[in-house]
Short mmCIF file of C-alpha atoms in Angstrom, two decimals:
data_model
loop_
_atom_site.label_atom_id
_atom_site.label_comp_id
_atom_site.label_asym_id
_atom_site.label_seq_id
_atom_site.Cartn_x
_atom_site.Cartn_y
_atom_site.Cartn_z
CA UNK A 1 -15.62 43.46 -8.38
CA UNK A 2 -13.50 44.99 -5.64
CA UNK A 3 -14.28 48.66 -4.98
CA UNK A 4 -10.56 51.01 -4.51
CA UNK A 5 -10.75 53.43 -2.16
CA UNK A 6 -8.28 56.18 -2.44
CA UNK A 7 -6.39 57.15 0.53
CA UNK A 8 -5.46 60.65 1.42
CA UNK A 9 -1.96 61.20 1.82
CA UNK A 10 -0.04 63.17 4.68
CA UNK A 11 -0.08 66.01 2.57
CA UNK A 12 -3.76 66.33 2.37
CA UNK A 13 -4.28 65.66 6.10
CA UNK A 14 -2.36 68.22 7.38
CA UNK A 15 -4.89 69.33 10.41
CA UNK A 16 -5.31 66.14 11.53
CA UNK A 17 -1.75 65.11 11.86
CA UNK A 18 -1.29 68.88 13.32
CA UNK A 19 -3.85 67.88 15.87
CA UNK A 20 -1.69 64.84 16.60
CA UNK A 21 1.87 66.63 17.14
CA UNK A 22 0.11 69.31 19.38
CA UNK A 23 -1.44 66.71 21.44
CA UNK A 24 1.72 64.40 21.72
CA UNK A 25 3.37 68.43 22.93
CA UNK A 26 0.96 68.74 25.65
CA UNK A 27 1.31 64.79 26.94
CA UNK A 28 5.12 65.76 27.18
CA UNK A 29 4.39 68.92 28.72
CA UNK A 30 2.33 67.89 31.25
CA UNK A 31 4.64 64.35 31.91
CA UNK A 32 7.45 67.15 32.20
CA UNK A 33 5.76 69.12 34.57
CA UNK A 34 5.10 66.11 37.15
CA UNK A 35 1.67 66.00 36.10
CA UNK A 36 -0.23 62.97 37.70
CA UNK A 37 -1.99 61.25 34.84
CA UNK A 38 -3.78 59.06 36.73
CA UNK A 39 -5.33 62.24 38.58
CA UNK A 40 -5.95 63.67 35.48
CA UNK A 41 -8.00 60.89 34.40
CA UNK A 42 -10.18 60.91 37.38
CA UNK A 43 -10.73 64.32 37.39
CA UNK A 44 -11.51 64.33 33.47
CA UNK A 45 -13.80 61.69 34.09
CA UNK A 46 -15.82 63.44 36.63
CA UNK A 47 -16.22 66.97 34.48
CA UNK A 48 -17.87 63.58 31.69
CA UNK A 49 -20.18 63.00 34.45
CA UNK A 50 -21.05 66.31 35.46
CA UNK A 51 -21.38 67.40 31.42
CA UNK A 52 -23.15 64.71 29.97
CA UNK A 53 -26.73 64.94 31.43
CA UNK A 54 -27.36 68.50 30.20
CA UNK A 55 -26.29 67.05 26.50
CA UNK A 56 -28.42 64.45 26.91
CA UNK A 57 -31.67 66.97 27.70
CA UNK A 58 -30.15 68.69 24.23
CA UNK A 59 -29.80 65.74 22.61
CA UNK A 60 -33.78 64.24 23.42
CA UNK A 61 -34.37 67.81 22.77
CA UNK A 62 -33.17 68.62 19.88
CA UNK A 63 -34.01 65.08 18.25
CA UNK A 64 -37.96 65.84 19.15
CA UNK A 65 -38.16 68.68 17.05
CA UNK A 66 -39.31 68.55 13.64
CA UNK A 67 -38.20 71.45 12.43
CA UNK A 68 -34.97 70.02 13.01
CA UNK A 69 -34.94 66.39 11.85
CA UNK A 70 -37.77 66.88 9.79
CA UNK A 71 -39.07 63.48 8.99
CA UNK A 72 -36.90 61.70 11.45
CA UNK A 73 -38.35 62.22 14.51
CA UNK A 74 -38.09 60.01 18.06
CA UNK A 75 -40.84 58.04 18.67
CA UNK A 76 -42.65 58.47 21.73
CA UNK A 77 -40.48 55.38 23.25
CA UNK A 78 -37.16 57.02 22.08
CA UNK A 79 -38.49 60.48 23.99
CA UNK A 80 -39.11 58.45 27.25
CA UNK A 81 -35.87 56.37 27.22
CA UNK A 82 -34.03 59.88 26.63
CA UNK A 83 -35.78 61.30 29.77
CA UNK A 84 -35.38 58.33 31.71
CA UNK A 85 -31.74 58.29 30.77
CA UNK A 86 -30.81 61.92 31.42
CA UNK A 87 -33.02 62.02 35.10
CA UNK A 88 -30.60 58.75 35.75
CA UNK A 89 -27.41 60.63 34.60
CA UNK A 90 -28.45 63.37 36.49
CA UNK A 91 -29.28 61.52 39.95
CA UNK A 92 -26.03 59.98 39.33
CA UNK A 93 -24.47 63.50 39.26
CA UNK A 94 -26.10 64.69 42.12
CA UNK A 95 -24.89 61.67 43.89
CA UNK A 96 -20.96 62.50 42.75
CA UNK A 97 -21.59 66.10 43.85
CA UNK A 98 -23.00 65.30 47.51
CA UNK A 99 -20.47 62.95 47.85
CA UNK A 100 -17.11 64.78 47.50
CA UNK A 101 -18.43 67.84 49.36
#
């Protein structure tokens, strides 16, 4: 027995396809304006570098804490791959940082 999944029309995804237009505006913007999207990229993907270990130390953070997952807590090997992961992430940031000063 084949299960039919309904699919939402345009009319009931209006924010997402609104999310679409206004992000195909800003591409043309920005191509209009002489942009360099190749700089853009590498500049985009440094602020990723520079962001992500702090969410990571909310992330093992947050998923330690029963009051917050309750019953789904990390294991002690989940906590120390987290750690291990975010002092990595943020060596690796440190390193970016001393390097384009």
């Amino acid at each position: 027995m084949a299960i039919r999944l309904s699919q939402p029309g345009p009319k009931l995804a209006g924010k997402f396809y609104a999310i679409i237009g206004v992000s195909i505006a800003v591409g043309l913007a920005f191509d209009f304006a002489d942009f360099n999207a190749v700089k853009m990229l590498f500049w985009s993907a440094i602020l990723n570098g520079l962001l992500a270990p702090p969410l990571v130390v909310m992330v093992v953070l947050l998923t330690s804490d029963k009051k917050v997952t309750e019953h789904c807590v990390n294991s002690v090997s989940m906590k120390v791959l987290g750690w291990v992961c975010a002092l990595i992430m943020s060596a690796a940031a440190i390193g970016l940082l001393w390097s384009i000063r």
